[in-house]
Amino acid sequence: MSQPQPTSQAQPTSRALHAPLDIAFDYTRSLGPTLSAFASALAERRILGARSADGQVHAPPFEYDPVTAAPPAELVEVGPGGTVVSWSWMQRPLEGQPLDRPFGWALIRLDGADTAMLHAVDAGSAEQMRTGMRVHPRWSDSRGRGITDIACFVPEEQEPAAEPDQQPDGEQAEITMITTPIKLGYDHTVSPGEDTFLRGLAAGKLVAQRCPACAKVYLPPRGACPTCGVPTATEIELPDTGIVTTFCVVNVPFVGQQVPVPYVAASVLIDGADIAIQHLILGCEPDQVRMGMRVRAVWKPPEQWDTSVRNIDHFEPTGEPDAPYDFYAHHL
Amino acid sequence: MWKEPLIVTDVAVIGFAQAPNERHSPATTNGVEMLVPIFSEVFRATGLTKGDIGFWCSGSSDYLAGRAFSFVSAVDAIGAFPPVMESHVEMDGAWALYEAWLKILTGEAEIALAYGFGKSSAGNLRRVLALQFDPYLLAPLWPDSVSVAALQARAGLEAGLWTQEQMAGIAARSLADGQRNPRAVPAGPGASGSVADLLAEPYVADPLRAHDCAPVTDGAAVVILAAGDRARALAERPAWITGFEHRIDSAELGARDLTRSPSAASAGRAAGASRAQVAELHAPFTHQEIILRDALELGDEVRINPSGGALCGNPMFAAGLARIGCAARAIMSGHASSALGHATSGPALQQNLVCVMEAR
């Protein structure tokens, strides 16, 4: 395969660069009066439902009546036993689900309720599941975590019901908040333009793309010209010099910061490009950085290069005369 | 009866395009690579350019993309400079089309374009969709989309409302239709299987087999609407919208009768669903087609999903819009004089939208 020429058409080669992207966040959720009462009861090994205006008992409880939109007038204890009204079988449980071995998902109508609760049933095999089967909760070792205080349900014939909870001395703290960790994993794929850009960086080059309609040069390439809406397929290699259009001096430490404060984060307009990139300006005191200042890339040693913008450690002043304001005014 | 004179009441679909439905698109999650070609295609077919579009509206999801504001990157595909009038819904593009329709009805635009895109294969779709549940009582259990559909399927099977043979029959018909749709997901093994062959396959989520579940699909779709005379000038046979309604059922999964779809029935009655000769139903699971036919009161004479439907390609946030586009195409091509497109959202057909169209 030949090296890309400065103005060659991008050719689809192998699959674009991709990498795992894991995102996680622990949501803390305030419960409000109804769900707070529900969660507090679960912590005492009791299950509450809500009676609606038409006399139906919803378990788990509604926060607002589905007909009248009023908060529940009355919370009533239901279960803890119940009857399966529909089920499916989870042969290979997914991360976060109640059990990590094959289990049944079930809609369970708790005794005294008119609606059903979704939960897992630890039945061992699909053959043990049937509509109409009697189940009761197996409680989690932890308390105060809302619906997951119920670890799962179990078939009555397989496991005896839990002993009623010992009434603890004193008043139990009301559960008003729960934390729900959310973690999702993706295979993040870069665009063909980004792929070209990142592979160029691995070879120590800055590869941009030019819009065939308006001739604007995008670094990094965007895939489509945001002005014209057409693919920007023409590749063009740019030098690693440019000017600071605007910048800020970072004085605030934050988690994950990799450069000691104070330092300068700047928009750098690479020579020949029509959009600026963000990077660090080091190699001079922060108060020496100016709008229009000429800078050049300081690359890490080639043996550390990867398909990453981190191959450029930072930009530093070249000492050349500043660009006049009019040259970069329309990039601000 | 008094009518507001400035309101435009005649709006038609005049253009539709969809990206190939793929199990693993090489595209990014921001949709640009899937959208640029279909924008070109729909502009070529209608003779329009981006400057003719008075309002743009998109449907997509950050949870699906795994990144914040993914729809903003997608705007690159428009060429949105100078700025355009643009909006977004975190829903299927069918609801973006609804917003676009309202924009024309209120006289703020004459031509509007709605699009939807989703790269469902980027994450684990069954887990991503667990986050559409109520975050207190359901989402902490990570109930996955296929298992919840399986609860619904069993409820109907045990109530005698449908059979596994009927479900397999729907799969067989859909896969056969999909083989005539060049944009359908390429058929895998079993596509030509008989009902008996399909029923011999193992369960993936008892009582659902693989053929009962729409494939995890990447894709995108675009539909263009135009008002009155603009539509007549731009299309030989516009698909005039005669009813466009959406409704939702309770978020309390265990309080719903999962064997019925009151929201689809209500939307269908309000939109005049029973007039349709052709219905493109967004049923990601075979048994859901049966629920929807019943709710929309579609008789045996109504042709269901000539495109192959969602079982031949279910790109999240685009598949519902594609159903409307396929239904409109049946009218624009002269194959039908009335058609409906349906879109669903949420677990077990929680939310439903119906768009009824006719030739004039």
XYZ file of C-alpha atoms in Angstrom:
692
model
C 0.000 0.000 0.000
C 1.370 3.371 -1.004
C 1.765 6.287 1.365
C -1.058 8.808 1.192
C -0.199 11.664 -1.128
C -0.770 15.207 0.084
C -3.964 15.653 -1.909
C -5.100 12.073 -2.459
C -8.711 10.953 -2.099
C -9.180 9.097 1.163
C -9.501 5.392 0.456
C -11.380 3.094 2.759
C -8.716 0.735 4.037
C -9.171 -1.401 7.097
C -11.821 -0.698 9.675
C -11.556 2.723 11.322
C -9.851 2.960 14.698
C -12.093 1.907 17.558
C -11.679 1.401 21.272
C -13.707 0.503 24.336
C -15.544 3.439 25.873
C -16.881 2.802 29.367
C -19.021 5.406 31.013
C -20.266 5.236 34.577
C -22.139 7.480 36.922
C -23.687 6.948 40.343
C -27.041 8.696 40.319
C -28.187 9.796 43.739
C -31.950 10.055 43.668
C -34.176 11.680 46.253
C -37.239 9.544 46.740
C -40.129 11.831 47.596
C -42.775 10.900 50.183
C -44.263 7.760 48.597
C -41.109 6.036 47.427
C -39.372 7.073 50.639
C -42.029 5.219 52.632
C -41.705 2.250 50.255
C -37.900 2.128 50.595
C -38.043 2.624 54.374
C -40.475 -0.291 54.667
C -38.227 -2.486 52.481
C -35.381 -1.760 54.901
C -37.653 -3.283 57.572
C -38.473 -6.244 55.309
C -42.001 -5.084 54.552
C -43.530 -4.268 51.147
C -45.979 -1.390 50.687
C -48.503 -0.757 47.951
C -50.616 2.300 47.209
C -54.395 2.295 46.994
C -55.719 4.233 44.019
C -58.945 6.230 43.820
C -60.653 3.309 42.084
C -59.732 1.008 44.965
C -56.911 -0.889 43.225
C -53.765 -1.608 45.197
C -50.634 -0.910 43.183
C -47.474 -2.681 44.354
C -44.947 -1.249 43.917
C -46.789 1.973 44.728
C -47.551 4.761 42.285
C -46.446 8.279 43.204
C -49.452 9.874 41.525
C -52.779 8.169 40.961
C -53.041 7.088 37.313
C -56.646 8.333 37.175
C -56.848 11.325 39.507
C -53.148 12.314 39.549
C -53.377 12.706 43.342
C -50.690 11.288 45.628
C -51.770 8.000 47.220
C -54.171 8.564 50.114
C -53.153 5.308 51.734
C -50.170 2.968 51.676
C -50.994 -0.605 52.569
C -48.782 -3.572 53.351
C -48.850 -6.337 50.748
C -47.172 -9.735 50.305
C -44.491 -10.577 50.988
C -45.633 -13.699 49.098
C -47.106 -13.484 45.628
C -48.079 -15.237 42.428
C -46.254 -15.172 39.086
C -48.525 -13.764 36.354
C -45.988 -13.930 33.507
C -42.349 -14.913 33.188
C -39.402 -15.246 30.844
C -36.073 -16.963 31.226
C -32.715 -15.176 31.382
C -30.154 -17.790 30.395
C -27.168 -15.425 30.328
C -27.699 -12.615 32.846
C -26.421 -9.165 31.975
C -24.303 -6.952 34.183
C -26.299 -5.301 36.932
C -29.198 -7.756 36.934
C -30.314 -9.247 40.257
C -28.618 -12.634 39.790
C -25.471 -13.668 37.967
C -26.717 -17.199 37.251
C -29.647 -18.127 34.969
C -32.909 -16.845 36.441
C -36.512 -16.096 35.602
C -37.857 -12.618 35.099
C -41.371 -12.466 36.469
C -44.296 -10.169 36.939
C -45.381 -11.032 40.461
C -48.752 -10.085 41.902
C -48.085 -9.775 45.608
C -50.812 -10.968 47.973
C -53.242 -8.113 48.465
C -52.150 -6.224 45.340
C -53.926 -5.771 42.003
C -50.850 -4.886 39.925
C -47.620 -6.803 39.468
C -44.025 -6.186 40.504
C -41.187 -6.993 38.124
C -38.348 -8.919 39.726
C -36.077 -11.916 39.337
C -36.966 -15.432 40.457
C -34.103 -17.721 41.486
C -35.702 -20.914 40.199
C -32.619 -22.757 38.953
C -34.022 -23.663 35.554
C -36.779 -22.641 33.150
C -38.496 -25.966 33.877
C -39.136 -24.781 37.430
C -40.947 -21.636 36.246
C -44.666 -21.494 35.594
C -47.393 -18.921 35.603
C -49.350 -19.193 38.836
C -46.366 -20.361 40.878
C -46.072 -19.068 44.414
C -42.960 -17.067 45.305
C -41.675 -14.976 48.177
C -38.786 -12.568 48.565
C -35.232 -13.416 49.467
C -33.928 -10.323 51.190
C -30.591 -8.760 50.416
C -27.912 -8.543 53.076
C -27.854 -4.801 52.573
C -30.681 -2.470 53.512
C -31.749 0.978 52.431
C -31.130 0.559 48.712
C -34.715 0.579 47.529
C -36.026 -2.149 45.244
C -32.732 -4.068 45.380
C -33.282 -4.665 49.106
C -35.199 -7.582 47.625
C -32.337 -9.703 46.274
C -34.814 -11.765 44.249
C -37.892 -13.930 44.715
C -37.742 -17.687 45.280
C -40.282 -20.452 44.658
C -42.136 -21.279 47.864
C -41.532 -24.990 47.343
C -37.761 -24.500 47.083
C -36.962 -22.230 50.001
C -38.783 -21.327 53.209
C -39.941 -17.771 53.674
C -37.644 -15.443 55.587
C -38.369 -15.037 59.263
C -40.173 -11.791 60.057
C -37.660 -9.057 60.747
C -36.596 -8.535 64.342
C -38.107 -5.259 65.420
C -35.028 -3.134 65.942
C -34.821 -0.986 69.023
C -35.532 2.667 68.561
C -36.745 4.441 65.449
C -35.367 3.359 62.079
C -33.917 6.133 59.951
C -36.181 7.071 57.068
C -34.704 6.213 53.658
C -34.916 9.395 51.587
C -32.175 8.788 48.993
C -30.937 5.877 46.930
C -27.846 5.566 44.790
C -28.189 3.826 41.443
C -24.903 3.125 39.692
C -25.171 3.267 35.919
C -22.367 1.743 33.875
C -22.473 1.243 30.134
C -19.819 0.007 27.738
C -19.484 0.934 24.079
C -17.177 0.210 21.208
C -16.394 3.746 20.127
C -15.494 4.112 16.460
C -13.903 7.215 15.026
C -15.052 8.678 11.729
C -13.055 8.062 8.534
C -11.721 11.635 8.779
C -10.707 11.211 12.406
C -9.140 7.888 11.489
C -6.965 9.595 8.883
C -6.044 12.309 11.374
C -5.113 9.896 14.173
C -3.129 7.565 11.911
C -1.348 10.664 10.574
C -0.388 11.650 14.123
C 1.098 8.191 14.618
C 3.395 9.047 11.690
C 4.182 12.504 13.071
C 1.937 14.321 10.570
C -1.030 16.641 10.797
C -3.531 15.485 8.147
C -6.504 17.752 7.476
C -9.361 17.563 4.988
C -10.559 20.218 2.559
C -14.201 20.827 1.649
C -14.633 20.280 -2.103
C -17.317 22.994 -2.227
C -16.022 25.915 -0.122
C -12.321 24.906 0.128
C -12.227 25.360 3.913
C -9.620 23.159 5.586
C -10.690 21.213 8.666
C -8.201 19.949 11.248
C -9.177 17.561 12.689
C -11.333 16.452 9.757
C -15.067 16.451 10.501
C -16.371 14.031 7.867
C -18.762 16.582 6.431
C -18.333 20.317 5.923
C -20.672 21.960 8.438
C -21.234 24.823 6.020
C -21.883 22.815 2.878
C -23.015 19.433 4.234
C -20.819 17.524 1.785
C -18.123 14.953 2.620
C -14.665 16.492 3.078
C -12.715 13.726 1.397
C -9.658 15.571 0.074
C -6.685 15.048 2.378
C -4.052 17.707 2.907
C -0.977 17.584 5.152
C -0.348 20.677 7.231
C 2.796 21.909 9.007
C 3.001 21.736 12.800
C 3.237 25.487 13.244
C 0.500 28.028 13.819
C -0.725 30.892 15.946
C -2.520 31.299 19.238
C -5.932 32.783 18.493
C -7.180 32.873 22.053
C -6.147 31.301 25.341
C -6.758 31.121 29.058
C -4.457 30.731 32.025
C -5.567 27.766 34.112
C -5.101 28.426 37.838
C -7.682 25.992 39.192
C -6.583 22.473 40.114
C -9.044 19.688 39.224
C -9.239 15.908 39.334
C -7.194 14.344 36.548
C -5.128 17.444 35.840
C -1.833 16.474 34.225
C 0.084 19.771 34.165
C 0.914 21.808 37.294
C -0.933 25.132 37.502
C -0.628 27.818 36.312
C -0.524 26.816 32.657
C -1.990 28.007 29.371
C -4.712 26.236 27.377
C -5.041 27.801 23.952
C -6.813 27.628 20.622
C -4.064 27.055 18.066
C -4.767 27.811 14.407
C -2.409 25.566 12.469
C -0.989 27.252 9.355
C -3.311 26.409 6.461
C -6.258 25.316 8.626
C -9.583 27.108 8.939
C -10.509 25.879 12.405
C -8.391 25.977 15.550
C -7.449 23.037 17.768
C -7.096 23.148 21.553
C -3.710 22.465 23.098
C -1.267 23.525 25.803
C 1.253 26.358 25.475
C 4.371 25.636 27.528
C 7.979 26.704 27.209
C 7.338 30.253 28.408
C 5.766 31.945 31.394
C 1.952 32.078 31.184
C 2.028 35.864 31.221
C 4.178 35.844 28.070
C 1.441 34.156 25.964
C -0.318 36.553 23.564
C -3.097 36.394 20.985
C -1.422 36.079 17.584
C 1.736 34.497 19.012
C 3.502 32.083 16.634
C 3.911 28.564 18.057
C 5.211 25.184 16.960
C 4.397 21.658 18.130
C 6.760 19.942 20.544
C 6.419 16.245 19.799
C 7.060 13.464 22.245
C 9.893 11.089 21.281
C 8.721 8.978 18.265
C 8.960 5.741 20.251
C 6.092 7.073 22.429
C 3.845 7.906 19.475
C 0.394 6.379 19.281
C -2.743 7.239 17.321
C -3.327 10.143 19.680
C -3.159 13.927 19.884
C -0.980 13.346 22.922
C 1.886 12.673 20.508
C 2.161 16.456 20.559
C 3.205 17.178 24.128
C 2.481 20.894 23.854
C 3.118 23.945 21.682
C 5.895 26.439 22.366
C 6.675 29.937 21.033
C 8.770 30.074 17.845
C 9.998 33.626 18.491
C 8.689 34.805 15.100
C 6.738 38.077 14.911
C 3.091 37.860 16.010
C 0.343 37.559 13.422
C -1.721 40.747 13.045
C -5.147 40.759 14.669
C -6.977 40.939 11.334
C -5.371 37.662 10.314
C -7.184 35.670 12.990
C -10.079 37.946 13.996
C -12.652 35.800 12.193
C -11.530 32.724 14.157
C -12.454 34.251 17.506
C -67.502 25.905 11.850
C -64.969 28.711 12.178
C -61.490 27.921 11.017
C -58.322 29.850 11.555
C -57.633 31.054 8.000
C -53.844 31.167 8.272
C -53.446 27.543 9.256
C -52.275 25.299 6.459
C -54.074 21.986 6.701
C -52.717 20.054 3.737
C -49.336 18.501 4.420
C -47.834 15.589 2.507
C -44.812 13.341 2.588
C -42.914 14.027 -0.623
C -39.600 12.291 -0.027
C -38.079 9.376 1.876
C -34.732 7.637 2.050
C -33.193 5.175 4.449
C -29.641 4.016 4.980
C -28.889 0.326 4.544
C -29.933 -1.530 7.688
C -26.731 -3.071 9.017
C -25.835 -5.216 12.003
C -22.477 -3.477 12.397
C -22.064 -0.180 10.594
C -18.514 1.180 10.394
C -20.019 4.629 11.053
C -19.625 6.718 14.175
C -22.433 7.093 16.684
C -23.027 10.696 15.576
C -24.743 9.542 12.402
C -22.978 11.817 9.916
C -21.672 9.001 7.705
C -25.112 7.385 7.535
C -26.963 10.678 6.996
C -24.917 12.439 4.302
C -25.712 9.829 1.594
C -29.439 9.691 2.356
C -29.765 13.486 2.444
C -28.168 13.479 -1.031
C -30.534 10.731 -2.145
C -33.692 12.473 -0.959
C -32.603 15.835 -2.389
C -31.838 14.207 -5.734
C -35.248 12.521 -5.785
C -37.197 15.667 -4.875
C -35.083 18.256 -6.682
C -34.732 20.172 -3.427
C -31.582 21.613 -1.897
C -30.795 22.223 1.750
C -31.714 25.881 1.322
C -35.311 24.857 0.551
C -35.773 23.241 3.958
C -37.527 25.624 6.348
C -37.306 23.389 9.413
C -35.125 20.441 10.397
C -35.878 18.015 13.215
C -33.952 14.942 14.327
C -34.509 11.969 16.598
C -31.618 10.185 18.310
C -30.317 9.218 21.744
C -27.208 10.048 23.732
C -27.587 6.837 25.759
C -27.398 4.877 22.515
C -24.377 6.870 21.332
C -22.601 6.817 24.690
C -21.781 10.498 24.409
C -23.353 13.804 25.301
C -25.056 15.952 22.650
C -24.407 13.414 19.901
C -27.179 15.002 17.838
C -25.176 18.237 17.646
C -22.406 16.461 15.735
C -25.059 15.061 13.397
C -25.968 18.594 12.355
C -22.696 18.612 10.367
C -24.540 16.411 7.876
C -27.013 19.225 7.210
C -24.484 21.891 6.351
C -26.071 24.148 8.945
C -24.194 27.364 8.234
C -25.568 29.943 7.939
C -27.748 28.766 10.836
C -30.939 26.827 10.118
C -34.156 26.404 12.118
C -33.518 23.091 13.792
C -34.820 20.956 16.641
C -34.256 17.551 18.194
C -36.236 14.947 20.093
C -34.657 12.235 22.225
C -37.110 9.849 20.544
C -37.590 7.981 17.298
C -37.466 10.218 14.237
C -41.220 9.575 13.832
C -41.762 12.021 16.695
C -39.375 14.445 14.998
C -41.658 14.148 11.964
C -44.623 14.951 14.190
C -42.883 18.140 15.335
C -42.049 18.983 11.708
C -45.707 18.441 10.745
C -46.809 20.826 13.518
C -44.267 23.371 12.321
C -45.886 23.357 8.885
C -49.418 23.400 10.311
C -48.588 26.506 12.307
C -47.328 28.224 9.165
C -43.715 28.529 10.326
C -42.350 26.413 7.470
C -43.530 25.183 4.072
C -41.022 22.368 3.695
C -39.615 20.439 6.636
C -37.216 17.547 6.946
C -37.147 14.975 9.752
C -34.412 12.446 10.276
C -33.477 9.789 12.774
C -30.324 7.769 13.293
C -28.962 5.168 15.635
C -25.915 2.976 15.883
C -27.494 0.324 18.094
C -24.458 -1.965 17.854
C -22.088 0.444 19.631
C -23.160 -0.691 23.100
C -25.164 -3.564 24.542
C -28.635 -2.586 23.347
C -30.464 -4.816 25.835
C -28.725 -2.964 28.686
C -28.994 0.496 27.149
C -32.753 0.079 26.790
C -33.065 -0.910 30.462
C -32.475 2.760 31.213
C -35.775 3.775 29.644
C -37.547 2.312 32.684
C -38.581 4.199 35.783
C -35.266 4.864 37.570
C -36.491 3.975 41.084
C -38.380 0.720 40.866
C -37.370 -0.898 37.590
C -34.118 0.400 36.099
C -32.033 -0.653 39.169
C -32.874 -4.265 38.214
C -31.599 -3.737 34.628
C -34.614 -5.394 33.000
C -33.525 -5.891 29.418
C -35.725 -5.154 26.424
C -35.905 -8.719 25.117
C -36.871 -10.221 28.484
C -39.640 -7.666 28.981
C -40.995 -8.401 25.499
C -40.870 -12.086 26.440
C -43.075 -11.414 29.504
C -45.533 -9.758 27.139
C -45.379 -12.634 24.652
C -46.058 -15.225 27.337
C -48.979 -13.259 28.734
C -50.673 -13.408 25.332
C -49.731 -17.029 24.656
C -51.175 -18.196 27.962
C -54.295 -16.079 27.515
C -54.860 -17.834 24.169
C -54.564 -14.583 22.219
C -51.850 -15.858 19.892
C -49.695 -18.917 19.286
C -46.019 -19.543 18.700
C -47.003 -20.760 15.197
C -48.593 -17.387 14.442
C -45.480 -15.631 15.723
C -43.233 -17.775 13.514
C -45.576 -17.137 10.584
C -45.108 -13.399 11.015
C -41.346 -13.893 11.074
C -41.410 -16.040 7.920
C -43.556 -13.514 6.017
C -41.393 -10.595 7.163
C -38.122 -12.276 6.235
C -39.502 -13.210 2.808
C -40.618 -9.603 2.231
C -37.277 -8.346 3.486
C -35.474 -10.297 0.793
C -37.141 -8.015 -1.758
C -36.053 -4.896 0.163
C -32.524 -3.881 -0.845
C -32.108 -1.824 2.352
C -33.116 -4.656 4.712
C -30.599 -6.303 7.002
C -28.918 -9.034 4.936
C -30.767 -12.233 5.683
C -29.033 -14.682 7.950
C -29.469 -18.451 8.041
C -33.100 -19.434 8.473
C -34.422 -16.566 6.391
C -36.020 -19.004 3.979
C -37.039 -21.318 6.811
C -40.544 -22.618 7.058
C -42.629 -22.063 10.174
C -41.752 -25.595 11.268
C -38.031 -24.883 10.830
C -38.310 -21.661 12.808
C -40.155 -23.390 15.645
C -37.356 -25.946 15.889
C -34.931 -23.210 16.882
C -34.052 -22.725 20.575
C -35.401 -19.941 22.738
C -33.294 -16.829 23.258
C -35.634 -15.573 25.990
C -38.327 -18.177 26.606
C -40.875 -17.928 24.912
C -39.072 -15.796 22.292
C -36.811 -17.285 19.638
C -34.291 -15.344 17.576
C -36.778 -14.932 14.707
C -39.260 -13.285 17.087
C -36.841 -10.434 17.853
C -35.782 -7.603 15.569
C -32.054 -7.677 14.835
C -29.850 -5.140 16.599
C -29.521 -2.691 13.721
C -27.593 0.426 12.766
C -29.220 2.845 10.371
C -30.842 6.159 9.584
C -33.893 7.507 7.792
C -35.108 10.832 6.410
C -38.592 12.051 5.436
C -39.486 15.373 3.806
C -42.866 17.053 4.317
C -44.299 19.860 2.222
C -47.404 22.013 2.473
C -50.232 22.254 -0.067
C -49.140 23.648 -3.439
C -45.466 23.095 -2.682
C -46.173 19.387 -2.253
C -48.213 19.245 -5.471
C -45.384 20.947 -7.361
C -42.649 18.757 -5.916
C -44.219 15.300 -6.121
C -46.304 13.586 -8.744
C -48.284 11.716 -6.127
C -47.775 13.176 -2.644
C -48.789 11.084 0.380
C -51.233 13.456 2.056
C -51.380 13.180 5.824
C -54.983 12.706 6.971
C -54.276 11.804 10.591
C -51.208 11.988 12.829
C -51.564 11.063 16.508
C -49.497 9.670 19.355
C -50.433 8.336 22.787
C -48.670 6.692 25.737
C -49.515 4.020 28.304
C -48.499 3.933 31.956
C -44.839 3.750 32.922
C -45.965 1.279 35.617
C -45.148 -1.910 33.730
C -46.912 -4.201 36.174
C -50.129 -2.165 36.036
C -50.513 -2.571 32.261
C -52.387 -5.331 30.496
C -49.443 -6.177 28.278
C -51.595 -8.168 25.854
C -53.319 -5.003 24.679
C -52.161 -1.584 23.522
C -54.664 1.075 24.615
C -52.338 3.849 23.452
C -52.070 2.397 19.937
C -55.844 1.893 19.831
C -56.477 5.470 20.912
C -53.942 6.936 18.470
C -55.285 4.728 15.687
C -58.914 5.739 16.240
C -57.985 9.428 16.349
C -55.872 9.182 13.198
C -58.317 7.060 11.198
C -56.106 3.965 11.032
C -58.805 1.648 9.745
C -58.796 3.447 6.352
C -55.367 2.072 5.433
C -54.809 -0.488 2.663
C -51.163 -0.894 3.633
C -49.774 -0.698 7.161
C -46.127 -0.436 8.088
C -46.110 -1.433 11.756
C -43.106 -0.877 13.994
C -43.247 -4.203 15.816
C -39.775 -5.164 17.045
C -41.167 -8.509 18.262
C -43.454 -10.827 16.285
C -46.271 -10.935 18.865
C -46.376 -7.131 18.923
C -47.625 -7.124 15.330
C -50.653 -9.110 16.535
C -51.290 -6.638 19.364
C -50.997 -3.699 16.955
C -53.265 -5.189 14.265
C -55.894 -5.683 16.903
C -55.442 -2.225 18.443
C -55.508 -0.484 15.057
C -58.467 -2.609 13.881
C -56.665 -3.690 10.715
C -58.568 -6.380 8.846
C -57.126 -9.350 6.990
C -57.271 -7.395 3.721
C -54.674 -4.879 4.971
C -51.167 -5.610 3.672
C -48.790 -5.550 6.656
C -45.159 -4.528 6.314
C -44.391 -5.066 2.630
C -40.926 -3.713 3.487
C -40.290 -6.612 5.851
C -40.796 -4.301 8.825
C -38.673 -3.979 11.925
C -37.811 -7.698 11.885
C -35.682 -6.902 8.813
C -34.062 -3.818 10.296
C -34.762 -1.952 13.522
C -32.281 0.922 13.767
C -33.111 2.586 17.055
C -34.531 6.113 16.653
C -34.901 5.662 12.874
C -37.026 2.520 12.444
C -40.345 4.221 13.266
C -39.639 7.071 10.866
C -38.688 4.488 8.236
C -42.080 2.808 8.729
C -43.809 6.083 7.868
C -41.452 6.565 4.937
C -42.152 3.054 3.608
C -45.918 3.605 3.972
C -45.661 6.943 2.148
C -43.636 5.314 -0.578
C -46.451 2.791 -1.145
C -48.681 5.761 -1.990
C -46.112 7.812 -3.920
C -45.279 4.786 -6.099
C -48.946 4.114 -6.850
C -49.074 0.764 -5.040
C -51.699 1.993 -2.581
C -54.158 4.843 -2.265
C -54.060 4.846 1.550
C -51.436 3.683 4.008
C -50.379 4.088 7.598
C -47.014 4.222 9.252
C -46.682 3.342 12.928
C -43.849 3.930 15.368
C -43.360 2.652 18.878
C -41.146 3.651 21.748
C -40.567 2.437 25.282
C -40.795 -1.077 26.704
C -43.445 -3.495 25.436
C -45.183 -1.015 23.086
C -45.596 1.637 25.783
C -45.840 4.596 23.393
C -47.363 4.562 19.941
C -47.658 6.943 17.014
C -49.837 6.542 13.936
C -49.558 8.531 10.696
C -52.302 7.900 8.126
C -51.752 9.054 4.538
C -53.693 8.967 1.277
C -53.381 9.762 -2.412
C -55.589 12.486 -3.879
